[in-house]
Coordinates of C-alpha atoms in Angstrom, one line a residue:
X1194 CA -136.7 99.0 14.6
X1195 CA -134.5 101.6 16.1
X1196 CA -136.3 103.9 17.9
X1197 CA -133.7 107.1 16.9
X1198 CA -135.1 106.4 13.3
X1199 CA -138.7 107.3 14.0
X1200 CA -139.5 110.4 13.7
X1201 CA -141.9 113.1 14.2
X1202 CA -142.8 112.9 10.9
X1203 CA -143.3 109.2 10.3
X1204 CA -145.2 109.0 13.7
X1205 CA -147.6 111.7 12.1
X1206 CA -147.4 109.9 8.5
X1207 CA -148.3 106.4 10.2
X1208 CA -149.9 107.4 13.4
X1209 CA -147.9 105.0 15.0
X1210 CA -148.8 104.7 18.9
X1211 CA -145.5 103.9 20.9
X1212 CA -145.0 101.2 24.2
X1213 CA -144.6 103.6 26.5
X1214 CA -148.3 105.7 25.5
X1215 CA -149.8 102.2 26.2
X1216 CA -148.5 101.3 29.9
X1217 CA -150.5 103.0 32.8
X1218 CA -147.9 104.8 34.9
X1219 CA -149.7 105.2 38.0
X1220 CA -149.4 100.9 37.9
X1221 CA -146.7 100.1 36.2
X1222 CA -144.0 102.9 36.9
X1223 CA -140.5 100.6 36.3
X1224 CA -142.0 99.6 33.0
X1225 CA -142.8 102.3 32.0
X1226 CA -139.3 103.7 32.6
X1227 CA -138.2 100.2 31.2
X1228 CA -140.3 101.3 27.4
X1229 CA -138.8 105.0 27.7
X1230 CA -134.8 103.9 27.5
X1231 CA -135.5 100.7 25.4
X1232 CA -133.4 101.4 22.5
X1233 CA -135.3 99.5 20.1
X1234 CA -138.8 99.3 19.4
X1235 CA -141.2 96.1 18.9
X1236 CA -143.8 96.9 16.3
X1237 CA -146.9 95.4 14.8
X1238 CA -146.9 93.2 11.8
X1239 CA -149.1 95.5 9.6
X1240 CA -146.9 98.7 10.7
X1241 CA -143.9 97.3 9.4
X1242 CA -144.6 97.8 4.9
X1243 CA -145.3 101.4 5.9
X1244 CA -142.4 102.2 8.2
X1245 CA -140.4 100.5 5.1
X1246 CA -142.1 102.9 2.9
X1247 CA -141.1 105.6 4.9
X1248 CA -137.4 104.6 4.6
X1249 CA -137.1 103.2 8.4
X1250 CA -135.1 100.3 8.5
X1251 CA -137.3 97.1 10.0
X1252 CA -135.8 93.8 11.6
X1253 CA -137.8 90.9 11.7
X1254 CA -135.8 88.4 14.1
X1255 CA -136.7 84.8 15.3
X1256 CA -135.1 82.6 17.9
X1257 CA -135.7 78.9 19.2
X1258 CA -133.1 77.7 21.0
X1259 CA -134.9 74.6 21.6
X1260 CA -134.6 73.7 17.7
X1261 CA -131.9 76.1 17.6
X1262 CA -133.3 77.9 14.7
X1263 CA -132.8 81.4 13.7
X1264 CA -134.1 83.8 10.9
X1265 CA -133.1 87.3 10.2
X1266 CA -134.6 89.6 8.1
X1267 CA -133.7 93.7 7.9
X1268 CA -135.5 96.0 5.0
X1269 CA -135.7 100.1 4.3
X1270 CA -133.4 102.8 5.3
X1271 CA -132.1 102.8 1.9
X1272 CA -130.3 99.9 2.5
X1273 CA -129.9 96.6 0.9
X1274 CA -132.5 93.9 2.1
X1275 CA -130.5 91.4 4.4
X1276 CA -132.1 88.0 4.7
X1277 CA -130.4 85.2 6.8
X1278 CA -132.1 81.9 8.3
X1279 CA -131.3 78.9 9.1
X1280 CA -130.4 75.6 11.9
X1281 CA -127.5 76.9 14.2
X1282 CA -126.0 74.0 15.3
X1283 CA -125.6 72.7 12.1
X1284 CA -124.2 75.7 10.9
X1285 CA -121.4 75.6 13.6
X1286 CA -121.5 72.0 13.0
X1287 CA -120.1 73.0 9.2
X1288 CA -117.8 75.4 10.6
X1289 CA -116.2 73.1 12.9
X1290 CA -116.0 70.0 10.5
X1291 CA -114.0 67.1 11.9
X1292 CA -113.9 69.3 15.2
X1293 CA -116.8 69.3 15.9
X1294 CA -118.5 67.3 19.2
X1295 CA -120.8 68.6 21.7
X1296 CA -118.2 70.5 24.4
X1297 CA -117.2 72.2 20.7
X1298 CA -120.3 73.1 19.4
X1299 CA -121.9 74.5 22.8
X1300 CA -118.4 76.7 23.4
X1301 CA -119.4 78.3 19.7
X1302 CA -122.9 78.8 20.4
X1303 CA -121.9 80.7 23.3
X1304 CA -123.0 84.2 22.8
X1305 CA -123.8 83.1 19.1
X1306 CA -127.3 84.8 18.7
X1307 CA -125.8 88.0 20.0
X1308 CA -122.6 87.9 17.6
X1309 CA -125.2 87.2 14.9
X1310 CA -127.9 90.0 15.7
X1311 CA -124.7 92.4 15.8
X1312 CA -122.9 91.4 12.3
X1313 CA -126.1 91.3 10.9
X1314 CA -127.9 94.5 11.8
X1315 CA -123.9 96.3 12.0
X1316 CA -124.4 96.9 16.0
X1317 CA -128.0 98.2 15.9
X1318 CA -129.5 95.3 17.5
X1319 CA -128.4 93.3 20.8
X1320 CA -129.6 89.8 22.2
X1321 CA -130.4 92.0 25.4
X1322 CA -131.8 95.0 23.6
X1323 CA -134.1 92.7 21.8
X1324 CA -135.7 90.7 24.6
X1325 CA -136.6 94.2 26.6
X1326 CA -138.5 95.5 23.2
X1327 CA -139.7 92.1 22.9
X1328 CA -140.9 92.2 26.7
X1329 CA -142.9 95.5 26.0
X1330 CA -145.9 96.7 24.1
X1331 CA -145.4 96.7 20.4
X1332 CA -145.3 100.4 18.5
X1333 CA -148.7 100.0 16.5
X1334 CA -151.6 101.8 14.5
X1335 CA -154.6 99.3 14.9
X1336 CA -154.7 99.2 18.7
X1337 CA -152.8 95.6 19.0
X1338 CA -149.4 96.7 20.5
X1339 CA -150.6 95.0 23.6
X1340 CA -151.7 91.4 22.1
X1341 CA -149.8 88.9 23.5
X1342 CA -147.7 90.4 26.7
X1343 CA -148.2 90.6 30.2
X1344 CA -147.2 93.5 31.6
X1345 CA -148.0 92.3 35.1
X1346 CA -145.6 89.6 35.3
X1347 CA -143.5 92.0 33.5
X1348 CA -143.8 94.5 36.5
X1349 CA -143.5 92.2 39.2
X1350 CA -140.3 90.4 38.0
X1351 CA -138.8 94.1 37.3
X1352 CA -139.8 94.8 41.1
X1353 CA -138.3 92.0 42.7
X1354 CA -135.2 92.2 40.5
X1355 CA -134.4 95.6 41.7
X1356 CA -135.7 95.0 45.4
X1357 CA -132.9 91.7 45.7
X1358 CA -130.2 94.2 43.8
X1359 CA -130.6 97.2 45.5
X1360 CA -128.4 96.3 48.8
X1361 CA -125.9 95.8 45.9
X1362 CA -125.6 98.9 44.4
X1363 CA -122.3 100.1 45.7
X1364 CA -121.0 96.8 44.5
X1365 CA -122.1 97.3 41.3
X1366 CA -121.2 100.1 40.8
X1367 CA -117.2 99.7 42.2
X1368 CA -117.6 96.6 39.4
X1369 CA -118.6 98.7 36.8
X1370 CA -116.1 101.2 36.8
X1371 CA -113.4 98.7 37.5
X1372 CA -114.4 96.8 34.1
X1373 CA -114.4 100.3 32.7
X1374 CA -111.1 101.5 33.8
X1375 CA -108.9 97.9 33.1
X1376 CA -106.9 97.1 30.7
X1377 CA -106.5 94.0 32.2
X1378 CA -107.6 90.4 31.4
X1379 CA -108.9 89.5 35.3
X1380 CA -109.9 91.9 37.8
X1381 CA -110.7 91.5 41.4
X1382 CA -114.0 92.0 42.0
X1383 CA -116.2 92.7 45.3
X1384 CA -119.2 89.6 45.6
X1385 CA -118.0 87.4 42.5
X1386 CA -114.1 87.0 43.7
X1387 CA -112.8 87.8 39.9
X1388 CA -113.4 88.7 36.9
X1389 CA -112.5 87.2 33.5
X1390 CA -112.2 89.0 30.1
X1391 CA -112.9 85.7 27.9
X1392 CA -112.1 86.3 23.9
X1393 CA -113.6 84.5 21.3
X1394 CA -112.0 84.7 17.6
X1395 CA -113.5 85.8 14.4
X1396 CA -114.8 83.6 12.0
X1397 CA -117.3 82.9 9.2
X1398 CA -120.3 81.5 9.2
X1399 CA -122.7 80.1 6.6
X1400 CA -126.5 80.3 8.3
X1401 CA -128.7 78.9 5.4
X1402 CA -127.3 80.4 1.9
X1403 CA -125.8 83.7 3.8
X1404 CA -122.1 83.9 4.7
X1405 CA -122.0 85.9 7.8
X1406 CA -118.0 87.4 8.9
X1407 CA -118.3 87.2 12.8
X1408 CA -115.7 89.4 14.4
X1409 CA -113.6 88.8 17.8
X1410 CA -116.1 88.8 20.8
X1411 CA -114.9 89.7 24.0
X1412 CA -117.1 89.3 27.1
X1413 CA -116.3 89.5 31.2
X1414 CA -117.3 86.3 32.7
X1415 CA -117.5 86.1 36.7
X1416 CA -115.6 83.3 38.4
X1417 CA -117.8 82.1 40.8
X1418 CA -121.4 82.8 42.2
X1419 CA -122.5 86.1 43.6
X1420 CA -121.5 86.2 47.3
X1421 CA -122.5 88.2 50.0
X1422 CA -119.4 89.8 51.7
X1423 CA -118.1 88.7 54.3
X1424 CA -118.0 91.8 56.8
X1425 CA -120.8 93.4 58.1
X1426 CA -122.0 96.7 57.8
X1427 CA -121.6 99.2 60.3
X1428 CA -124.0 99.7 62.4
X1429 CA -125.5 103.0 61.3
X1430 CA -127.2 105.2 64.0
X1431 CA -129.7 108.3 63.5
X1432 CA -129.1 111.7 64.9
X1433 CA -130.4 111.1 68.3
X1434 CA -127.6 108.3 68.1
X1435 CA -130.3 105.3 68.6
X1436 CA -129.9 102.6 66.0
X1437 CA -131.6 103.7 63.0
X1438 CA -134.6 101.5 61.5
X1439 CA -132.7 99.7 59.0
X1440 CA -130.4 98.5 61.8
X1441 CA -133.3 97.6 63.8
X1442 CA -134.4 95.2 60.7
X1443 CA -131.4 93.7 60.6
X1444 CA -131.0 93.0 64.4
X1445 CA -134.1 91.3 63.6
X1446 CA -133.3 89.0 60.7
X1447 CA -129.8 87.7 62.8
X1448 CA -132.2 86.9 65.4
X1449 CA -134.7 84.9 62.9
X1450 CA -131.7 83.3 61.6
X1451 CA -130.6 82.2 64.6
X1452 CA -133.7 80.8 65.9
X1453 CA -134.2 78.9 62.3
X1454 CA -130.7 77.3 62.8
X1455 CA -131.9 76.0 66.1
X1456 CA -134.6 74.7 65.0
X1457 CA -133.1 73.3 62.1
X1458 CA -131.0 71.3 63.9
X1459 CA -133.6 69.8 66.1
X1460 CA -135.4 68.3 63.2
X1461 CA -132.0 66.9 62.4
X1462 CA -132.1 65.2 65.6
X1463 CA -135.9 64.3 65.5
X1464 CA -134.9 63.0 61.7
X1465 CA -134.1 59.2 63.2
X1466 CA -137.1 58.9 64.3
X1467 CA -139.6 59.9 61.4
X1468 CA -138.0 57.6 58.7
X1469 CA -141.2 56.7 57.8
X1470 CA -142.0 60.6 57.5
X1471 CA -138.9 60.7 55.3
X1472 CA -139.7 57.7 53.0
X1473 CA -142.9 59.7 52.2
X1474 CA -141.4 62.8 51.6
X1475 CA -138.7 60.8 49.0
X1476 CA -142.1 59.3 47.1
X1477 CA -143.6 63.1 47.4
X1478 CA -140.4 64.3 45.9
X1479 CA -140.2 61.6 43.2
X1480 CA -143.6 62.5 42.2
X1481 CA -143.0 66.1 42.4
X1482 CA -140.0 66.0 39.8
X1483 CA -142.3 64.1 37.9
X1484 CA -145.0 66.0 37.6
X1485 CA -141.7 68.8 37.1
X1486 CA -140.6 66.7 34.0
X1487 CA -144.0 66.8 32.9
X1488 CA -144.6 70.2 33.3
X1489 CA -141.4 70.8 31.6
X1490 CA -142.3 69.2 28.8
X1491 CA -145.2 70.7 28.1
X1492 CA -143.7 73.9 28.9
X1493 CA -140.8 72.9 26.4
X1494 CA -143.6 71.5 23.7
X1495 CA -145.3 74.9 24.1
X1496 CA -142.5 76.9 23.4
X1497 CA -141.6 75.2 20.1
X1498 CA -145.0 75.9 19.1
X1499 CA -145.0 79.3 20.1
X1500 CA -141.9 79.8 18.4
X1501 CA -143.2 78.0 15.4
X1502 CA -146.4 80.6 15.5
X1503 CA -143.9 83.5 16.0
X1504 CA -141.9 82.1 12.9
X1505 CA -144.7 81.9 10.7
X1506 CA -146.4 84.9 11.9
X1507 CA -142.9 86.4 10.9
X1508 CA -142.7 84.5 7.8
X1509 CA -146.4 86.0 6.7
X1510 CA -145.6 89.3 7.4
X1511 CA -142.3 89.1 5.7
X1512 CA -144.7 87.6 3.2
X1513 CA -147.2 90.5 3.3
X1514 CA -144.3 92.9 3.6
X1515 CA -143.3 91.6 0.3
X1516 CA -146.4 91.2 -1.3
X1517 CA -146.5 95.1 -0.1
X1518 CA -143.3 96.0 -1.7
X1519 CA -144.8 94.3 -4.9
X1520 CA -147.9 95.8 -5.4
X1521 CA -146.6 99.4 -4.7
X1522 CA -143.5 98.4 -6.8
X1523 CA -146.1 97.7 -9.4
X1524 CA -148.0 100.3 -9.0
X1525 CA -145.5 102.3 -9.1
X1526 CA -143.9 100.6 -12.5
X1527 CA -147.4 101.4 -13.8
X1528 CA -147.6 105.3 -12.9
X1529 CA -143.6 105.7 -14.3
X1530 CA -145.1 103.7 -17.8
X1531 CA -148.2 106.0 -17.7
X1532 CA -146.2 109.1 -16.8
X1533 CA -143.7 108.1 -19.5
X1534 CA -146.6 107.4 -22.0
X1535 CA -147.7 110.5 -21.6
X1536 CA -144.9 112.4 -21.6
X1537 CA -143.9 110.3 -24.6
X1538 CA -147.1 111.8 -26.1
X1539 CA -146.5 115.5 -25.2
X1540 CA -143.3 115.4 -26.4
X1541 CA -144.3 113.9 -29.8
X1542 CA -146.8 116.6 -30.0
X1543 CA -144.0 118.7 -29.2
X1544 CA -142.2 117.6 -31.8
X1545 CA -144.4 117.5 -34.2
X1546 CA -146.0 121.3 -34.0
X1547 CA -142.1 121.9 -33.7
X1548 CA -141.5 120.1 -37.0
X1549 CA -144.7 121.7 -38.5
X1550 CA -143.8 125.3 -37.7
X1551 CA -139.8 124.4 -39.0
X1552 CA -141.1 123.5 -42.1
X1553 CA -143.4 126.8 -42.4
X1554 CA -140.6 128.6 -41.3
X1555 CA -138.1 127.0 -43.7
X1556 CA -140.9 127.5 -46.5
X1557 CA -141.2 130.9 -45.4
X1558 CA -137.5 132.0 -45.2
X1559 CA -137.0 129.8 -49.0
X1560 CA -139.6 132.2 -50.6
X1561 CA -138.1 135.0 -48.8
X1562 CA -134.8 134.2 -49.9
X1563 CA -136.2 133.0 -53.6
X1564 CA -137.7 136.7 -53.9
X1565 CA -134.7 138.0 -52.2
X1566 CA -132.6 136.0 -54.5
X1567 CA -134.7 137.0 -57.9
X1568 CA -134.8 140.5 -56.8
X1569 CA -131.3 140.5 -56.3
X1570 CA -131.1 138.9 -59.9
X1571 CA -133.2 141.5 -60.5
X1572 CA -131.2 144.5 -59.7
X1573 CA -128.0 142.9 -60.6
X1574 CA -129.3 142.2 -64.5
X1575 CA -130.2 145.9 -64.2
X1576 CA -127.0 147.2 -62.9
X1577 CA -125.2 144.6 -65.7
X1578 CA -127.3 146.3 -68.3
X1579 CA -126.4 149.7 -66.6
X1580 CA -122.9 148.7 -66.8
X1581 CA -122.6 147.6 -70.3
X1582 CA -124.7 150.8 -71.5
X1583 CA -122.4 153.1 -69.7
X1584 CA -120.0 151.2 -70.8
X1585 CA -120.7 150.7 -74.5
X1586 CA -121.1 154.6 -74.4
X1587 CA -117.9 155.4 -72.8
X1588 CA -116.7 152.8 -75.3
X1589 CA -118.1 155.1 -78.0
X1590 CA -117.0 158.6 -76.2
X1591 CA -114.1 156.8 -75.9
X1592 CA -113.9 156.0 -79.5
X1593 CA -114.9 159.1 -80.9
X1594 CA -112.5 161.2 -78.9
X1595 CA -109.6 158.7 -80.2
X1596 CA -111.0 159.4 -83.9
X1597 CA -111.2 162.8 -83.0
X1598 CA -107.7 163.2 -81.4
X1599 CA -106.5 161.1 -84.3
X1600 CA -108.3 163.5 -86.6
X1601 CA -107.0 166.6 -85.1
X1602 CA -103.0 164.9 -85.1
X1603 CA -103.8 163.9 -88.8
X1604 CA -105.0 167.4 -89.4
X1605 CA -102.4 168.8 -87.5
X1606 CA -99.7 166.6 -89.3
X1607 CA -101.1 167.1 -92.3
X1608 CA -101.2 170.9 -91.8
X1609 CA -97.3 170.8 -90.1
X1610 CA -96.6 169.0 -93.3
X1611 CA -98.1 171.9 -95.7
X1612 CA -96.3 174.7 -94.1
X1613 CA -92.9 172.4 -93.9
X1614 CA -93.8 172.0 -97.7
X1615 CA -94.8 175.8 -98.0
X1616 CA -91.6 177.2 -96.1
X1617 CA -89.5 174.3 -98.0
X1618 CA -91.3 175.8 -101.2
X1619 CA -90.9 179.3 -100.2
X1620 CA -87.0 178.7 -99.2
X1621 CA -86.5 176.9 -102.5
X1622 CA -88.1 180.3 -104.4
X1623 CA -86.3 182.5 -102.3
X1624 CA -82.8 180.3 -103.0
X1625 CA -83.7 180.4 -106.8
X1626 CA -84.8 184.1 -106.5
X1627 CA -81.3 184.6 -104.8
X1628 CA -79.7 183.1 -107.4
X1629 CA -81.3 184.4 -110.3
X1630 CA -80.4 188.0 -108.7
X1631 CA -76.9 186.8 -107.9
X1632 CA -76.8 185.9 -112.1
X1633 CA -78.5 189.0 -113.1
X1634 CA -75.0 190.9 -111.5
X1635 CA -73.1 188.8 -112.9
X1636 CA -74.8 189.4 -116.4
X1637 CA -75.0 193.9 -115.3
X1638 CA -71.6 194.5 -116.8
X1639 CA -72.1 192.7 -120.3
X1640 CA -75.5 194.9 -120.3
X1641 CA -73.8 197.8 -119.8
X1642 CA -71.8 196.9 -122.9
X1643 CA -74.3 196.2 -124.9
X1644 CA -77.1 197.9 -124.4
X1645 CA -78.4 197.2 -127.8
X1646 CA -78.2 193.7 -126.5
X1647 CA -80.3 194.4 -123.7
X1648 CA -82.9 196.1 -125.9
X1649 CA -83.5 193.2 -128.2
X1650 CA -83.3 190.4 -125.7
X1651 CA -86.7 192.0 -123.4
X1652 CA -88.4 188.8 -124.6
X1653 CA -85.7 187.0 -122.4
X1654 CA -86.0 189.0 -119.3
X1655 CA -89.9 188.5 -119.7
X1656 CA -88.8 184.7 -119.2
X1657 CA -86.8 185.4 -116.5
X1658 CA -89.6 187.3 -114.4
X1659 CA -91.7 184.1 -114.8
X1660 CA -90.2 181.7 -112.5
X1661 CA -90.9 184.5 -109.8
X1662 CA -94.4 184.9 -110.5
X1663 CA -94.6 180.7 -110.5
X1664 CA -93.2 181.1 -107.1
X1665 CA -95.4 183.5 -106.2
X1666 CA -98.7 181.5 -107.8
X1667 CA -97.1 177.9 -105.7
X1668 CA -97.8 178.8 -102.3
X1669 CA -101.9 180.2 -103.1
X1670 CA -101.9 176.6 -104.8
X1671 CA -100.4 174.7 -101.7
X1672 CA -103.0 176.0 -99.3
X1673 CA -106.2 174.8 -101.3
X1674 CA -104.4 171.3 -101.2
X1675 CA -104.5 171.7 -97.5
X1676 CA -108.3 171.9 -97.1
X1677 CA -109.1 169.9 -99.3
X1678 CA -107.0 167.1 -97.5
X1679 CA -108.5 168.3 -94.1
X1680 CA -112.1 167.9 -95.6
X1681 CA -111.6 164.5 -96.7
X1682 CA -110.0 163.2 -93.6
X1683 CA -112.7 165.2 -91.9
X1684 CA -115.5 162.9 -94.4
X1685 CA -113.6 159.7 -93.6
X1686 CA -113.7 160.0 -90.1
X1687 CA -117.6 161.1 -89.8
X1688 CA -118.1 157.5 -92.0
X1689 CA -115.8 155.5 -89.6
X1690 CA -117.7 157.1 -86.3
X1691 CA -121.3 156.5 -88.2
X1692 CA -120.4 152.7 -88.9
X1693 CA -118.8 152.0 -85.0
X1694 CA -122.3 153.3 -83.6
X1695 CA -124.2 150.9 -85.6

């Protein structure tokens, strides 16, 4: 794993004890320093299903060059699980196809592991970076971070690898920042001559049933062996101006040198004479490479078996990791169904008192709105009723004021009518009065002339004073015909009123 990913809180969560808190630094100080800046972290087999669990991304990597297998397998982080594993040389075997011979296939397994472990992981892991973690005590939680590494050997070839390098540190460091600073494709470099940048081109490769895209690799490869320079160093002198004591140890080693090139060539001389001595070493030497080859093989027959244990110790804890992932996958399945059941439950019973107090509520608000809707009946029957008495008796006031009015215009009528009749009578009396006067001048003379005339006709003018006392009588008889109409109209309209009210 990456050691940026763990954090304070996973190493609380998993108690996870780290390389570096399992190295004594009094004994080992360079390896401790070595766990400290190792970028990546080596961890137990058991820690690895709870670091996935924690969402820290795990890579389970295996490497036998001798078989030239390789497996791959990354989980957690929130990414998707990356599995990749299969024989390298027949992969680039594939790849090359009809190109493919041995000078091919080595020039493509060049740097292959380390083009892998970068597509694969996307630059998180490094053929280098992985060997240091895997050199180092494991991060664990069970006290077994130190099975299987010797920290010793570890310490000692750290030791001598910085003791031979340290009268090249200038050097390496001009080198570096030469590299650094190119743009160029060969540089001139102090103790390897020159410097290459060699480029090798992207491709695709299919390891097992994974397609992996392999982009351009560019690396700076050295054109000859490390050399020493060729001029010396200066003499350097302390302040009292004699030669300080690294000077003094050199002095020394010319002079050891020179004495060993002296003596080297007398045993060249003397080598005539001990051929015998020679022919024994040769049979020594024989034996020696066999015992070599031996040893070789057995060192060779160890390593696949080693790496064989390492594969399936890697295979069963991807196994475990899996079986892991299953059961808390399950478990996990079965709280969501349980927590789902129940909810299921809750909300049914939800539903259901819901439903339950609808339905009292809907019964509730219908008999509310049933009384609501009678009493509305109620009231509006009542006002109706209202309604049509007040207005059957406006009908009736109504009525009777129209028989009224029309009894008071007949009476009025009637009574216009009368006095038209009585003045029309009277004008008709007064006419005939006016000219029965008018004739009774006419008629004065002839009186006057005969009064005896007059005398015996009195009868006569008795006659003629009648019509005037007629006229006189007509009018008393025209009014009692005018009540008498008035109280029958009056009687006809009291029957008509009686018979509309029932």
């Amino acid at each position: 794993m990456v050691r940026e990913t763990l954090t304070e809180d996973i190493r609380r969560a998993t108690k996870v004890v780290l390389p570096e808190e399992q190295i004594p630094p009094a004994r080992m100080p360079l390896t401790l320093q070595a766990a400290q800046k190792s970028p990546l972290l080596a961890i137990a087999s058991r820690l690895g299903p709870k670091l996935v669990e924690q969402g820290v991304r795990v890579h389970t990597i295996g490497v036998d060059r001798v078989t030239s297998s390789f497996y791959y397998i990354a989980e957690g982080g929130g990414e998707d699980t990356v599995r990749s594993e299969g024989d390298l040389v027949a992969a680039v075997g594939a790849m090359l196809g009809e190109r493919a011979d041995n000078a091919a296939i080595e020039r493509v397994l060049d740097g292959l592991v380390d083009r892998l472990l970068r597509a694969l992981s996307k630059d998180r892991v490094t053929e280098l970076t992985l060997e240091l973690a895997a050199s180092l005590p494991r991060a664990a939680a069970d006290g077994s971070g130190m099975a299987d590494v010797d920290l010793d050997a570890f310490e000692k070839e750290l030791g001598q690898l910085l003791a031979n390098s340290e009268k090249h540190n200038a050097y390496a460091r001009e080198i570096a920042d030469k590299l650094l600073d190119t743009n160029e494709r060969r540089v001139e470099l102090p103790l390897f001559a020159e410097a290459r940048k060699v480029s090798q081109g992207p491709f695709d490769l299919l390891v097992g049933e994974r397609n992996v895209s392999l982009p351009t690799y560019e690396r700076w490869v050295m054109s000859s062996p490390l050399q020493e320079p060729a001029g010396k160093p200066a003499v350097a002198k302390s302040a009292n101006g004699t030669p300080s004591p690294g000077t003094v140890d050199q002095a020394a080693a010319e002079k050891a040198a020179a004495e060993k090139a002296a003596a080297e060539k007398a045993a060249a001389e003397k080598a005539a004479a001990e051929k015998a001595a020679a022919e024994k070493a040769a049979a020594e030497k024989a034996a020696a490479e066999k015992a070599a080859a031996e040893k070789a093989a057995a060192d060779r027959k160890a390593a696949e078996e080693k790496a064989a244990a390492e594969r399936a110790a890697a295979q069963k804890a991807a196994a475990e990791r899996a079986a892991a992932q299953k059961a808390a996958a399950e478990k996990a399945a079965a709280e969501k169904a349980a927590a789902e059941k129940k909810a299921a439950e809750e909300r049914a019973a939800a539903e259901k008192k819901a439903a339950e107090e609808k339905a009292a509520a809907e019964k509730k608000a219908a008999e509310e709105k049933a009384a609501a809707e009678e009493k509305a009946a109620a009231e509006e029957k009542a006002a109706a009723e209202e309604k049509a008495a007040a207005e059957r008796k406006a009908a009736e006031e109504k009525a009777a004021a129209e028989e009224k009015a029309a009894a008071e215009q007949k009476a009025a009528a009637e009574k216009k009518a009368a006095e038209e009749k009585a003045a029309a009578e009277k004008k008709a009396a007064e006419e005939k009065a006016a000219s029965a006067k008018k004739a009774d001048e006419k008629k004065k003379p002839a009186k006057e002339e005969a009064s005896d005339t007059t005398k015996t006709k009195k009868p006569a003018r008795t006659d003629s004073k009648a019509p005037a006392a007629m006229a006189k009588a007509e009018p008393k008889q025209g009014g009692s015909m005018t009540w008498v109409v008035l109280l029958i109209a009056a009687v006809v309209g009291g029957a008509v009123y009686f018979l509309f009210l029932k």
